[in-house]
mmCIF file of C-alpha atoms in Angstrom:
data_model
loop_
_atom_site.group_PDB
_atom_site.id
_atom_site.type_symbol
_atom_site.label_atom_id
_atom_site.label_comp_id
_atom_site.label_asym_id
_atom_site.label_seq_id
_atom_site.Cartn_x
_atom_site.Cartn_y
_atom_site.Cartn_z
ATOM 1 C CA MET A 1 138.669 6.085 0.617
ATOM 2 C CA ASN A 2 135.651 4.055 -0.390
ATOM 3 C CA GLY A 3 134.184 2.187 -3.293
ATOM 4 C CA ALA A 4 134.311 -1.287 -4.798
ATOM 5 C CA SER A 5 137.461 -3.188 -4.097
ATOM 6 C CA GLY A 6 138.873 -6.694 -4.077
ATOM 7 C CA GLY A 7 141.940 -8.786 -3.497
ATOM 8 C CA GLY A 8 142.973 -11.587 -1.233
ATOM 9 C CA ARG A 9 145.341 -14.465 -0.630
ATOM 10 C CA GLY A 10 145.643 -17.505 -2.768
ATOM 11 C CA GLY A 11 146.372 -19.695 0.230
ATOM 12 C CA ALA A 12 143.260 -18.712 2.129
ATOM 13 C CA PRO A 13 141.048 -21.617 3.171
ATOM 14 C CA ARG A 14 137.608 -22.207 1.804
ATOM 15 C CA ASN A 15 135.318 -20.296 4.162
ATOM 16 C CA GLU A 16 133.479 -22.870 6.218
ATOM 17 C CA ARG A 17 131.300 -20.353 8.035
ATOM 18 C CA ALA A 18 131.354 -20.656 11.783
ATOM 19 C CA PRO A 19 128.128 -21.943 13.314
ATOM 20 C CA GLY A 20 125.688 -19.124 13.757
ATOM 21 C CA ALA A 21 127.357 -16.847 11.216
ATOM 22 C CA PRO A 22 125.330 -15.417 8.330
ATOM 23 C CA GLY A 23 124.928 -17.663 5.322
ATOM 24 C CA GLU A 24 124.120 -17.169 1.665
ATOM 25 C CA GLY A 25 120.775 -15.548 0.952
ATOM 26 C CA GLU A 26 120.638 -13.842 4.333
ATOM 27 C CA ARG A 27 121.922 -10.462 5.476
ATOM 28 C CA PRO A 28 125.012 -8.969 3.805
ATOM 29 C CA ARG A 29 128.359 -9.880 5.282
ATOM 30 C CA VAL A 30 129.821 -6.690 6.767
ATOM 31 C CA ALA A 31 133.326 -6.684 8.253
ATOM 32 C CA LEU A 32 135.023 -4.367 10.723
ATOM 33 C CA VAL A 33 138.798 -4.350 10.242
ATOM 34 C CA ALA A 34 140.855 -2.594 12.940
ATOM 35 C CA GLY A 35 144.593 -1.968 12.694
ATOM 36 C CA GLY A 36 147.345 -1.370 15.223
ATOM 37 C CA GLY A 37 149.048 1.559 16.865
ATOM 38 C CA ALA A 38 149.083 0.857 20.623
ATOM 39 C CA LEU A 39 146.680 2.639 22.974
ATOM 40 C CA LYS A 40 146.376 5.546 20.554
ATOM 41 C CA ALA A 41 144.827 3.219 17.975
ATOM 42 C CA TYR A 42 142.663 1.500 20.604
ATOM 43 C CA ALA A 43 141.080 4.845 21.523
ATOM 44 C CA PHE A 44 140.780 5.930 17.878
ATOM 45 C CA HIS A 45 138.864 2.726 17.071
ATOM 46 C CA LEU A 46 136.489 3.457 19.971
ATOM 47 C CA GLY A 47 135.652 6.785 18.332
ATOM 48 C CA VAL A 48 134.964 5.009 15.049
ATOM 49 C CA LEU A 49 132.716 2.492 16.830
ATOM 50 C CA GLN A 50 130.867 5.367 18.471
ATOM 51 C CA GLY A 51 130.137 6.812 15.032
ATOM 52 C CA LEU A 52 128.961 3.443 13.730
ATOM 53 C CA VAL A 53 126.508 3.155 16.624
ATOM 54 C CA GLU A 54 125.207 6.655 15.884
ATOM 55 C CA ASP A 55 124.595 5.589 12.270
ATOM 56 C CA GLY A 56 122.459 2.654 13.334
ATOM 57 C CA PHE A 57 124.996 -0.179 13.163
ATOM 58 C CA LEU A 58 124.524 -3.128 15.487
ATOM 59 C CA PHE A 59 127.261 -5.629 16.266
ATOM 60 C CA ARG A 60 126.616 -9.336 15.991
ATOM 61 C CA SER A 61 128.193 -10.746 19.121
ATOM 62 C CA GLY A 62 127.961 -13.196 21.984
ATOM 63 C CA LEU A 63 127.750 -16.965 21.746
ATOM 64 C CA ARG A 64 126.359 -18.835 18.768
ATOM 65 C CA TRP A 65 123.645 -20.500 20.882
ATOM 66 C CA ALA A 66 122.619 -17.135 22.354
ATOM 67 C CA PRO A 67 123.551 -14.552 19.685
ATOM 68 C CA ARG A 68 122.984 -10.818 19.831
ATOM 69 C CA SER A 69 122.050 -9.762 16.321
ATOM 70 C CA ALA A 70 120.292 -6.989 14.444
ATOM 71 C CA PRO A 71 116.683 -7.324 13.231
ATOM 72 C CA PRO A 72 116.158 -8.072 9.523
ATOM 73 C CA GLY A 73 116.949 -5.076 7.331
ATOM 74 C CA ALA A 74 119.096 -3.293 9.928
ATOM 75 C CA ARG A 75 122.772 -2.504 9.544
ATOM 76 C CA GLU A 76 124.820 -5.233 11.203
ATOM 77 C CA ILE A 77 128.541 -5.888 11.460
ATOM 78 C CA ASN A 78 128.943 -9.654 11.620
ATOM 79 C CA LEU A 79 132.610 -10.278 10.825
ATOM 80 C CA TYR A 80 135.647 -8.924 12.695
ATOM 81 C CA VAL A 81 139.341 -8.725 11.802
ATOM 82 C CA GLY A 82 142.009 -7.205 14.024
ATOM 83 C CA SER A 83 145.744 -6.978 14.489
ATOM 84 C CA SER A 84 147.722 -5.427 17.343
ATOM 85 C CA ALA A 85 145.522 -2.922 19.218
ATOM 86 C CA GLY A 86 142.727 -3.629 16.754
ATOM 87 C CA ALA A 87 142.709 -7.263 17.881
ATOM 88 C CA CYS A 88 141.792 -6.142 21.405
ATOM 89 C CA ILE A 89 138.904 -4.057 20.067
ATOM 90 C CA VAL A 90 137.357 -6.641 17.733
ATOM 91 C CA ALA A 91 137.784 -9.544 20.178
ATOM 92 C CA ALA A 92 135.958 -7.611 22.894
ATOM 93 C CA ILE A 93 133.141 -6.477 20.580
ATOM 94 C CA ALA A 94 132.684 -9.960 19.074
ATOM 95 C CA GLY A 95 132.574 -11.361 22.596
ATOM 96 C CA GLY A 96 129.645 -9.110 23.464
ATOM 97 C CA ARG A 97 131.196 -6.088 25.189
ATOM 98 C CA GLU A 98 129.573 -2.703 24.596
ATOM 99 C CA VAL A 99 131.511 0.270 23.223
ATOM 100 C CA ARG A 100 130.734 2.073 26.477
ATOM 101 C CA GLU A 101 132.320 -0.725 28.510
ATOM 102 C CA LEU A 102 135.524 -0.614 26.476
ATOM 103 C CA ARG A 103 135.710 3.156 26.843
ATOM 104 C CA ASP A 104 135.145 2.972 30.598
ATOM 105 C CA ALA A 105 137.741 0.199 30.996
ATOM 106 C CA VAL A 106 140.507 2.193 29.362
ATOM 107 C CA ARG A 107 139.513 5.368 31.207
ATOM 108 C CA GLY A 108 139.635 3.832 34.683
ATOM 109 C CA GLY A 109 137.559 0.655 34.914
ATOM 110 C CA THR A 110 134.133 -0.185 36.318
ATOM 111 C CA ASP A 111 132.453 -3.012 38.201
ATOM 112 C CA GLU A 112 131.568 -4.569 34.835
ATOM 113 C CA VAL A 113 135.051 -4.472 33.290
ATOM 114 C CA PRO A 114 138.259 -3.863 35.298
ATOM 115 C CA ARG A 115 140.734 -1.200 34.252
ATOM 116 C CA PHE A 116 142.654 -1.912 31.061
ATOM 117 C CA GLY A 117 145.817 -0.002 31.915
ATOM 118 C CA TYR A 118 149.516 -0.119 32.667
ATOM 119 C CA ARG A 119 149.267 -3.107 35.022
ATOM 120 C CA VAL A 120 147.650 -5.179 32.280
ATOM 121 C CA LEU A 121 149.810 -4.064 29.385
ATOM 122 C CA PHE A 122 153.190 -3.498 31.011
ATOM 123 C CA VAL A 123 154.064 -6.818 32.686
ATOM 124 C CA PRO A 124 157.866 -7.139 33.045
ATOM 125 C CA VAL A 125 159.560 -10.223 31.692
ATOM 126 C CA ALA A 126 160.598 -12.411 34.620
ATOM 127 C CA PRO A 127 164.383 -12.853 34.824
ATOM 128 C CA ASN A 128 165.451 -16.251 33.526
ATOM 129 C CA PRO A 129 169.203 -16.847 33.943
ATOM 130 C CA VAL A 130 169.050 -20.221 32.204
ATOM 131 C CA LYS A 131 167.415 -18.766 29.086
ATOM 132 C CA TYR A 132 169.814 -15.795 29.152
ATOM 133 C CA LEU A 133 172.915 -18.005 29.310
ATOM 134 C CA GLY A 134 171.461 -20.289 26.652
ATOM 135 C CA ARG A 135 170.963 -17.325 24.315
ATOM 136 C CA LEU A 136 174.585 -16.239 24.831
ATOM 137 C CA ALA A 137 175.805 -19.794 24.255
ATOM 138 C CA THR A 138 173.862 -20.019 20.982
ATOM 139 C CA ARG A 139 175.361 -16.756 19.749
ATOM 140 C CA LEU A 140 178.822 -17.888 20.762
ATOM 141 C CA LYS A 141 178.349 -21.149 18.877
ATOM 142 C CA LEU A 142 177.279 -19.204 15.783
ATOM 143 C CA ARG A 143 180.197 -16.809 16.266
ATOM 144 C CA ARG A 144 177.740 -13.940 16.453
ATOM 145 C CA LEU A 145 178.299 -12.776 20.032
ATOM 146 C CA ARG A 146 178.856 -9.019 20.364
ATOM 147 C CA PRO A 147 179.200 -6.818 23.481
ATOM 148 C CA HIS A 148 175.685 -5.380 23.200
ATOM 149 C CA HIS A 149 174.225 -8.898 23.305
ATOM 150 C CA LEU A 150 175.236 -9.086 26.963
ATOM 151 C CA VAL A 151 172.419 -6.661 27.798
ATOM 152 C CA ASP A 152 169.956 -7.930 25.192
ATOM 153 C CA VAL A 153 167.061 -9.497 27.111
ATOM 154 C CA GLY A 154 164.841 -10.238 24.096
ATOM 155 C CA GLY A 155 162.092 -7.854 25.197
ATOM 156 C CA LEU A 156 161.412 -5.898 28.374
ATOM 157 C CA LEU A 157 157.721 -6.765 28.691
ATOM 158 C CA THR A 158 155.373 -9.681 28.091
ATOM 159 C CA THR A 159 151.785 -9.675 26.866
ATOM 160 C CA ALA A 160 150.847 -12.375 29.390
ATOM 161 C CA GLY A 161 148.858 -9.730 31.264
ATOM 162 C CA VAL A 162 146.752 -9.060 28.153
ATOM 163 C CA GLU A 163 146.078 -12.786 27.770
ATOM 164 C CA LYS A 164 144.923 -13.122 31.372
ATOM 165 C CA TYR A 165 142.807 -9.956 31.211
ATOM 166 C CA PHE A 166 140.876 -11.096 28.142
ATOM 167 C CA ARG A 167 140.487 -14.652 29.415
ATOM 168 C CA ARG A 168 139.199 -13.586 32.827
ATOM 169 C CA HIS A 169 137.310 -10.357 32.245
ATOM 170 C CA VAL A 170 136.394 -9.825 28.584
ATOM 171 C CA LEU A 171 135.565 -13.007 26.680
ATOM 172 C CA PRO A 172 132.482 -15.204 27.255
ATOM 173 C CA THR A 173 134.392 -18.146 25.723
ATOM 174 C CA ASN A 174 137.938 -18.812 24.618
ATOM 175 C CA ARG A 175 137.002 -20.735 21.470
ATOM 176 C CA PHE A 176 136.608 -18.974 18.132
ATOM 177 C CA GLY A 177 133.986 -21.496 17.025
ATOM 178 C CA ASP A 178 131.716 -20.669 19.974
ATOM 179 C CA LEU A 179 131.197 -17.050 18.919
ATOM 180 C CA ALA A 180 128.094 -15.949 17.027
ATOM 181 C CA ALA A 181 130.174 -13.740 14.755
ATOM 182 C CA GLU A 182 133.314 -14.615 12.834
ATOM 183 C CA LEU A 183 136.426 -13.280 14.546
ATOM 184 C CA TYR A 184 139.904 -13.267 12.984
ATOM 185 C CA VAL A 185 143.087 -12.165 14.767
ATOM 186 C CA ALA A 186 146.287 -11.600 12.759
ATOM 187 C CA ALA A 187 149.810 -12.175 14.077
ATOM 188 C CA THR A 188 153.268 -12.643 12.566
ATOM 189 C CA GLN A 189 155.279 -15.831 12.958
ATOM 190 C CA VAL A 190 158.720 -14.921 14.325
ATOM 191 C CA ASN A 191 160.768 -17.700 12.724
ATOM 192 C CA SER A 192 159.485 -17.260 9.176
ATOM 193 C CA SER A 193 157.974 -14.542 7.017
ATOM 194 C CA ARG A 194 154.512 -16.048 7.381
ATOM 195 C CA LYS A 195 151.437 -14.251 8.582
ATOM 196 C CA VAL A 196 149.108 -16.327 10.752
ATOM 197 C CA VAL A 197 145.395 -15.654 11.103
ATOM 198 C CA PHE A 198 143.705 -17.192 14.138
ATOM 199 C CA GLY A 199 139.976 -17.743 13.723
ATOM 200 C CA PRO A 200 137.167 -20.226 13.077
ATOM 201 C CA VAL A 201 138.728 -21.794 9.946
ATOM 202 C CA ASP A 202 141.919 -23.778 9.436
ATOM 203 C CA SER A 203 143.866 -23.850 6.186
ATOM 204 C CA LEU A 204 145.649 -27.047 7.269
ATOM 205 C CA SER A 205 142.351 -28.919 6.982
ATOM 206 C CA GLU A 206 142.487 -28.351 3.229
ATOM 207 C CA ALA A 207 144.456 -30.860 1.186
ATOM 208 C CA GLY A 208 147.521 -29.137 -0.264
ATOM 209 C CA ALA A 209 146.525 -25.793 1.239
ATOM 210 C CA TYR A 210 149.901 -24.996 2.869
ATOM 211 C CA ASP A 211 150.962 -21.439 2.126
ATOM 212 C CA ASP A 212 154.312 -20.046 3.266
ATOM 213 C CA GLN A 213 152.874 -16.510 3.184
ATOM 214 C CA CYS A 214 149.634 -16.838 5.155
ATOM 215 C CA ALA A 215 148.114 -19.603 7.285
ATOM 216 C CA TYR A 216 144.775 -19.889 9.088
ATOM 217 C CA TYR A 217 144.618 -21.702 12.455
ATOM 218 C CA ASN A 218 141.467 -22.515 14.439
ATOM 219 C CA ASN A 219 142.967 -24.454 17.373
ATOM 220 C CA VAL A 220 144.305 -21.547 19.461
ATOM 221 C CA PRO A 221 142.454 -19.892 22.397
ATOM 222 C CA ILE A 222 141.216 -16.388 21.597
ATOM 223 C CA SER A 223 143.046 -14.819 24.548
ATOM 224 C CA GLN A 224 146.360 -16.278 23.396
ATOM 225 C CA ALA A 225 145.751 -15.102 19.836
ATOM 226 C CA VAL A 226 145.164 -11.557 21.117
ATOM 227 C CA ALA A 227 148.318 -11.696 23.268
ATOM 228 C CA ALA A 228 150.347 -12.787 20.229
ATOM 229 C CA ALA A 229 148.846 -10.070 18.036
ATOM 230 C CA VAL A 230 149.769 -7.218 20.417
ATOM 231 C CA ALA A 231 153.392 -8.234 21.148
ATOM 232 C CA ILE A 232 155.046 -5.178 19.594
ATOM 233 C CA PRO A 233 158.777 -5.750 19.035
ATOM 234 C CA PRO A 234 161.236 -4.919 20.519
ATOM 235 C CA LEU A 235 159.345 -3.599 23.550
ATOM 236 C CA PHE A 236 157.464 -6.859 24.076
ATOM 237 C CA SER A 237 158.904 -10.353 23.914
ATOM 238 C CA PRO A 238 157.408 -12.657 21.278
ATOM 239 C CA TYR A 239 154.446 -14.611 22.622
ATOM 240 C CA ALA A 240 154.762 -18.407 22.562
ATOM 241 C CA ILE A 241 151.781 -20.617 21.711
ATOM 242 C CA ALA A 242 152.005 -24.408 21.976
ATOM 243 C CA CYS A 243 150.556 -26.493 19.160
ATOM 244 C CA PRO A 244 147.726 -28.575 20.733
ATOM 245 C CA THR A 245 148.585 -31.676 18.695
ATOM 246 C CA THR A 246 152.391 -31.734 18.905
ATOM 247 C CA GLY A 247 153.130 -29.566 21.935
ATOM 248 C CA LYS A 248 155.758 -27.651 19.939
ATOM 249 C CA ARG A 249 155.933 -23.955 20.828
ATOM 250 C CA PHE A 250 155.729 -21.329 18.080
ATOM 251 C CA HIS A 251 156.555 -17.685 18.710
ATOM 252 C CA TYR A 252 154.538 -14.765 17.377
ATOM 253 C CA TYR A 253 154.551 -10.997 17.521
ATOM 254 C CA ASP A 254 152.508 -8.043 16.307
ATOM 255 C CA GLY A 255 150.342 -8.757 13.256
ATOM 256 C CA GLU A 256 151.124 -5.328 11.787
ATOM 257 C CA VAL A 257 154.760 -6.322 11.237
ATOM 258 C CA ARG A 258 153.874 -8.573 8.322
ATOM 259 C CA GLU A 259 150.982 -6.633 6.849
ATOM 260 C CA THR A 260 148.924 -3.594 7.774
ATOM 261 C CA LEU A 261 145.160 -3.817 8.408
ATOM 262 C CA SER A 262 144.701 -7.344 6.933
ATOM 263 C CA MET A 263 141.702 -6.344 4.848
ATOM 264 C CA HIS A 264 142.326 -9.387 2.670
ATOM 265 C CA VAL A 265 141.220 -11.571 5.606
ATOM 266 C CA ALA A 266 137.754 -9.990 5.513
ATOM 267 C CA ARG A 267 137.546 -10.537 1.766
ATOM 268 C CA ASP A 268 138.808 -14.112 2.093
ATOM 269 C CA ALA A 269 135.972 -14.668 4.573
ATOM 270 C CA GLY A 270 133.411 -13.476 2.028
ATOM 271 C CA ALA A 271 132.757 -9.932 3.247
ATOM 272 C CA GLU A 272 130.719 -7.863 0.819
ATOM 273 C CA PHE A 273 131.274 -4.624 2.748
ATOM 274 C CA VAL A 274 134.384 -3.695 4.741
ATOM 275 C CA ILE A 275 134.764 -0.856 7.256
ATOM 276 C CA ALA A 276 138.475 -0.406 7.976
ATOM 277 C CA SER A 277 139.852 1.760 10.787
ATOM 278 C CA SER A 278 143.526 2.773 10.836
ATOM 279 C CA ILE A 279 145.538 5.528 12.524
ATOM 280 C CA TRP A 280 148.384 5.470 10.007
ATOM 281 C CA HIS A 281 148.396 8.829 8.285
ATOM 282 C CA PRO A 282 151.575 10.910 7.920
ATOM 283 C CA TYR A 283 151.752 14.455 9.209
ATOM 284 C CA ALA A 284 150.950 17.039 6.535
ATOM 285 C CA TYR A 285 152.582 20.435 6.856
ATOM 286 C CA ASN A 286 150.704 22.855 9.075
ATOM 287 C CA GLU A 287 151.695 26.501 9.357
ATOM 288 C CA ARG A 288 151.282 26.619 13.126
ATOM 289 C CA VAL A 289 153.321 23.454 13.764
ATOM 290 C CA GLY A 290 155.945 23.962 11.081
ATOM 291 C CA THR A 291 158.401 21.374 9.822
ATOM 292 C CA LEU A 292 159.016 18.105 11.644
ATOM 293 C CA ALA A 293 162.719 18.522 10.905
ATOM 294 C CA ASP A 294 162.849 20.960 13.839
ATOM 295 C CA LEU A 295 161.143 18.633 16.340
ATOM 296 C CA GLY A 296 163.787 15.992 16.912
ATOM 297 C CA MET A 297 164.668 12.415 16.086
ATOM 298 C CA THR A 298 161.729 10.620 17.731
ATOM 299 C CA THR A 299 159.204 12.696 15.792
ATOM 300 C CA LEU A 300 161.025 12.007 12.529
ATOM 301 C CA VAL A 301 161.058 8.267 13.293
ATOM 302 C CA GLU A 302 157.319 8.361 13.938
ATOM 303 C CA GLN A 303 156.694 10.231 10.684
ATOM 304 C CA ALA A 304 158.807 7.696 8.766
ATOM 305 C CA LEU A 305 156.788 4.870 10.315
ATOM 306 C CA HIS A 306 153.498 6.513 9.328
ATOM 307 C CA GLN A 307 154.783 7.045 5.783
ATOM 308 C CA ALA A 308 155.942 3.447 5.407
ATOM 309 C CA VAL A 309 152.722 1.927 6.745
ATOM 310 C CA ALA A 310 150.390 4.310 4.880
ATOM 311 C CA GLN A 311 152.217 3.518 1.653
ATOM 312 C CA LYS A 312 151.517 -0.195 2.136
ATOM 313 C CA VAL A 313 147.804 0.519 2.606
ATOM 314 C CA ASP A 314 147.721 2.821 -0.429
ATOM 315 C CA ARG A 315 149.395 0.134 -2.534
ATOM 316 C CA ASP A 316 146.755 -2.393 -1.458
ATOM 317 C CA PHE A 317 143.957 -0.029 -2.431
ATOM 318 C CA GLU A 318 145.612 0.723 -5.758
ATOM 319 C CA GLN A 319 145.844 -2.980 -6.549
ATOM 320 C CA MET A 320 142.182 -3.446 -5.663
ATOM 321 C CA ARG A 321 141.202 -0.497 -7.855
ATOM 322 C CA ARG A 322 143.104 -1.915 -10.829
ATOM 323 C CA HIS A 323 141.449 -5.309 -10.385
ATOM 324 C CA ASP A 324 138.024 -3.658 -10.271
ATOM 325 C CA GLU A 325 138.745 -1.753 -13.466
ATOM 326 C CA LEU A 326 139.916 -4.945 -15.161
ATOM 327 C CA MET A 327 136.714 -6.772 -14.232
ATOM 328 C CA ALA A 328 134.586 -3.856 -15.452
ATOM 329 C CA LEU A 329 136.563 -3.737 -18.713
ATOM 330 C CA LEU A 330 136.036 -7.458 -19.203
ATOM 331 C CA GLU A 331 132.269 -7.169 -18.830
ATOM 332 C CA SER A 332 132.123 -4.098 -21.066
ATOM 333 C CA TYR A 333 134.206 -5.767 -23.769
ATOM 334 C CA GLY A 334 132.090 -8.901 -23.659
ATOM 335 C CA SER A 335 128.880 -6.893 -23.970
ATOM 336 C CA GLU A 336 130.163 -4.772 -26.865
ATOM 337 C CA HIS A 337 131.315 -7.808 -28.859
ATOM 338 C CA GLY A 338 128.266 -9.962 -28.230
ATOM 339 C CA PHE A 339 129.894 -12.604 -26.052
ATOM 340 C CA ALA A 340 127.510 -14.952 -24.286
ATOM 341 C CA PRO A 341 126.867 -13.745 -20.715
ATOM 342 C CA ALA A 342 127.670 -17.214 -19.365
ATOM 343 C CA ALA A 343 131.071 -17.164 -21.112
ATOM 344 C CA VAL A 344 131.865 -13.707 -19.750
ATOM 345 C CA ALA A 345 130.859 -14.814 -16.261
ATOM 346 C CA GLU A 346 133.071 -17.917 -16.486
ATOM 347 C CA LEU A 347 136.040 -15.871 -17.721
ATOM 348 C CA ARG A 348 135.503 -13.351 -14.947
ATOM 349 C CA GLU A 349 135.449 -16.114 -12.358
ATOM 350 C CA ARG A 350 138.681 -17.607 -13.711
ATOM 351 C CA MET A 351 140.415 -14.228 -13.686
ATOM 352 C CA CYS A 352 139.227 -13.585 -10.131
ATOM 353 C CA ARG A 353 140.805 -16.855 -9.036
ATOM 354 C CA LEU A 354 144.027 -16.083 -10.908
ATOM 355 C CA LEU A 355 144.301 -12.598 -9.370
ATOM 356 C CA HIS A 356 142.958 -13.657 -5.954
ATOM 357 C CA HIS A 357 140.330 -10.973 -6.499
ATOM 358 C CA ARG A 358 137.435 -10.954 -4.047
ATOM 359 C CA PRO A 359 135.313 -7.847 -4.546
ATOM 360 C CA ALA A 360 134.090 -5.878 -1.550
ATOM 361 C CA ARG A 361 132.994 -2.287 -1.029
ATOM 362 C CA THR A 362 135.304 -0.573 1.425
ATOM 363 C CA LEU A 363 134.942 2.406 3.746
ATOM 364 C CA TYR A 364 138.412 3.403 4.939
ATOM 365 C CA VAL A 365 138.522 5.539 8.092
ATOM 366 C CA THR A 366 141.830 7.249 8.860
ATOM 367 C CA PRO A 367 142.789 10.547 10.548
ATOM 368 C CA ARG A 368 142.018 13.591 8.506
ATOM 369 C CA ARG A 369 144.855 15.470 6.834
ATOM 370 C CA GLU A 370 144.108 18.589 8.858
ATOM 371 C CA ASP A 371 144.012 16.714 12.181
ATOM 372 C CA HIS A 372 147.694 17.286 12.965
ATOM 373 C CA GLU A 373 147.113 17.314 16.735
ATOM 374 C CA PHE A 374 146.245 13.609 16.711
ATOM 375 C CA PHE A 375 149.592 12.824 15.098
ATOM 376 C CA PHE A 376 151.397 14.114 18.194
ATOM 377 C CA GLU A 377 149.332 12.189 20.758
ATOM 378 C CA GLY A 378 151.338 9.623 22.750
ATOM 379 C CA SER A 379 150.927 5.970 21.852
ATOM 380 C CA PHE A 380 151.047 4.620 25.417
ATOM 381 C CA ARG A 381 149.490 7.368 27.527
ATOM 382 C CA PHE A 382 146.628 6.139 29.706
ATOM 383 C CA ASN A 383 145.521 9.497 31.152
ATOM 384 C CA ARG A 384 141.885 10.339 30.489
ATOM 385 C CA SER A 385 142.446 13.564 28.577
ATOM 386 C CA THR A 386 144.721 11.867 26.028
ATOM 387 C CA ILE A 387 142.343 8.928 25.654
ATOM 388 C CA ASP A 388 139.353 11.241 25.186
ATOM 389 C CA ARG A 389 141.176 13.289 22.533
ATOM 390 C CA CYS A 390 142.067 10.122 20.602
ATOM 391 C CA ILE A 391 138.462 8.899 20.827
ATOM 392 C CA GLU A 392 137.260 12.259 19.528
ATOM 393 C CA ALA A 393 139.783 12.065 16.659
ATOM 394 C CA GLY A 394 138.410 8.662 15.655
ATOM 395 C CA HIS A 395 134.865 9.969 15.830
ATOM 396 C CA ARG A 396 135.743 13.017 13.688
ATOM 397 C CA ALA A 397 137.474 10.819 11.139
ATOM 398 C CA TYR A 398 134.492 8.481 10.916
ATOM 399 C CA ARG A 399 131.985 11.319 10.542
ATOM 400 C CA ALA A 400 134.012 12.930 7.745
ATOM 401 C CA THR A 401 134.491 9.590 5.953
ATOM 402 C CA ALA A 402 130.824 8.677 6.330
ATOM 403 C CA ASP A 403 129.797 12.009 4.814
ATOM 404 C CA GLU A 404 131.960 11.238 1.788
ATOM 405 C CA GLY A 405 130.857 7.597 1.564
ATOM 406 C CA SER A 406 127.157 7.939 0.810
ATOM 407 C CA GLU A 407 127.355 5.346 -1.979
ATOM 408 C CA PHE A 408 128.793 2.762 0.453
ATOM 409 C CA PHE A 409 125.849 3.189 2.825
ATOM 410 C CA HIS A 410 123.342 3.279 -0.034
ATOM 411 C CA GLN A 411 124.546 -0.069 -1.379
ATOM 412 C CA LEU A 412 124.676 -1.534 2.120
ATOM 413 C CA ASP A 413 121.107 -0.464 2.852
ATOM 414 C CA LEU A 414 119.918 -1.917 -0.463
ATOM 415 C CA ALA A 415 121.557 -5.257 0.375
ATOM 416 C CA SER A 416 120.080 -5.173 3.886
ATOM 417 C CA ALA A 417 116.623 -4.406 2.515
ATOM 418 C CA ARG A 418 116.809 -7.437 0.207
ATOM 419 C CA GLN A 419 117.509 -9.590 3.245
ATOM 420 C CA ARG A 420 114.461 -8.166 5.014
ATOM 421 C CA ASP A 421 112.211 -8.732 2.026
#
């Protein structure tokens, strides 16, 4: 899916661009948005990145005082948004890691980057009798203690290993503001319905900017933000992050719980072009495979999950399409009835603010309908053959989407050429 699109969040902060990030009148702001889906999604995103490199994209990365950027006129991705597995991908790329290094790390590790495998991801939760008894006491006090709560440990694993891995081996800095590119990591706050976006801007710095739906924080280390974003419930325990000013601990888990893909974050940050990568695509009937009804409960649960998530993405795109049509209708109506261009522009701006509409052209990469084999790949399998097949699926999906998205690349190249001139 590609074309002009918009949308956003009313509570998003004014975008105070991070030092070193592109400004007005320079190169177009191009965002990479990567969604979740465990290791399967991680590998799929690598295939998409491989395709982007083949098409001449360069990734703005590194530190703001020593940035790695594309020459004028070249295709450059300079803004990154990720949740769950996608947070691992975009944080590593924004930090300066090559696609090859990420592929090698997940396939076995090298001298440059250690293995990103079971020992990093699957760190057992340390037994804590005091916390366990306290949890039972709280339930008893609330009169909500049931027999199954006696074996409820609140999560078998912790993402502390992910935090340590990124802090020690992946990131050149642990501060969002030190990066040359803008990086945003989405997580979900456990004790409310609020989505939290960690990055270089802070909505609390804006007077009256509190939003109970979405908040932006800039005072959290990148490695902790990534650990919070990948804590998939109920397998992983929520990840606790202490507020630097008050010391109070807030718990977070997977950013995909609250909202899929988080494309609105890229638009809130001023992206003119968005490349979104997502694995969520339901199985479509294939004669050789047959009906999923014959393949058992776990397969049906996975299909239901794909359907639910894909529907949320489709609804977002539909809303963006309607907003685009409304803006086009407004301009057409104003032109036909002789309204002053300045008046039309002012009305358009007011309607954009009312609808939280932030236009951006979007290239949406998702598994192809006919690629049923990818649907059945395991989400947590670290063997090389599975990883390679998922990478190939991402590459196939990107190539097919790129072939259909010629207008996206045409407009991007025109915008890049204006920057060069």
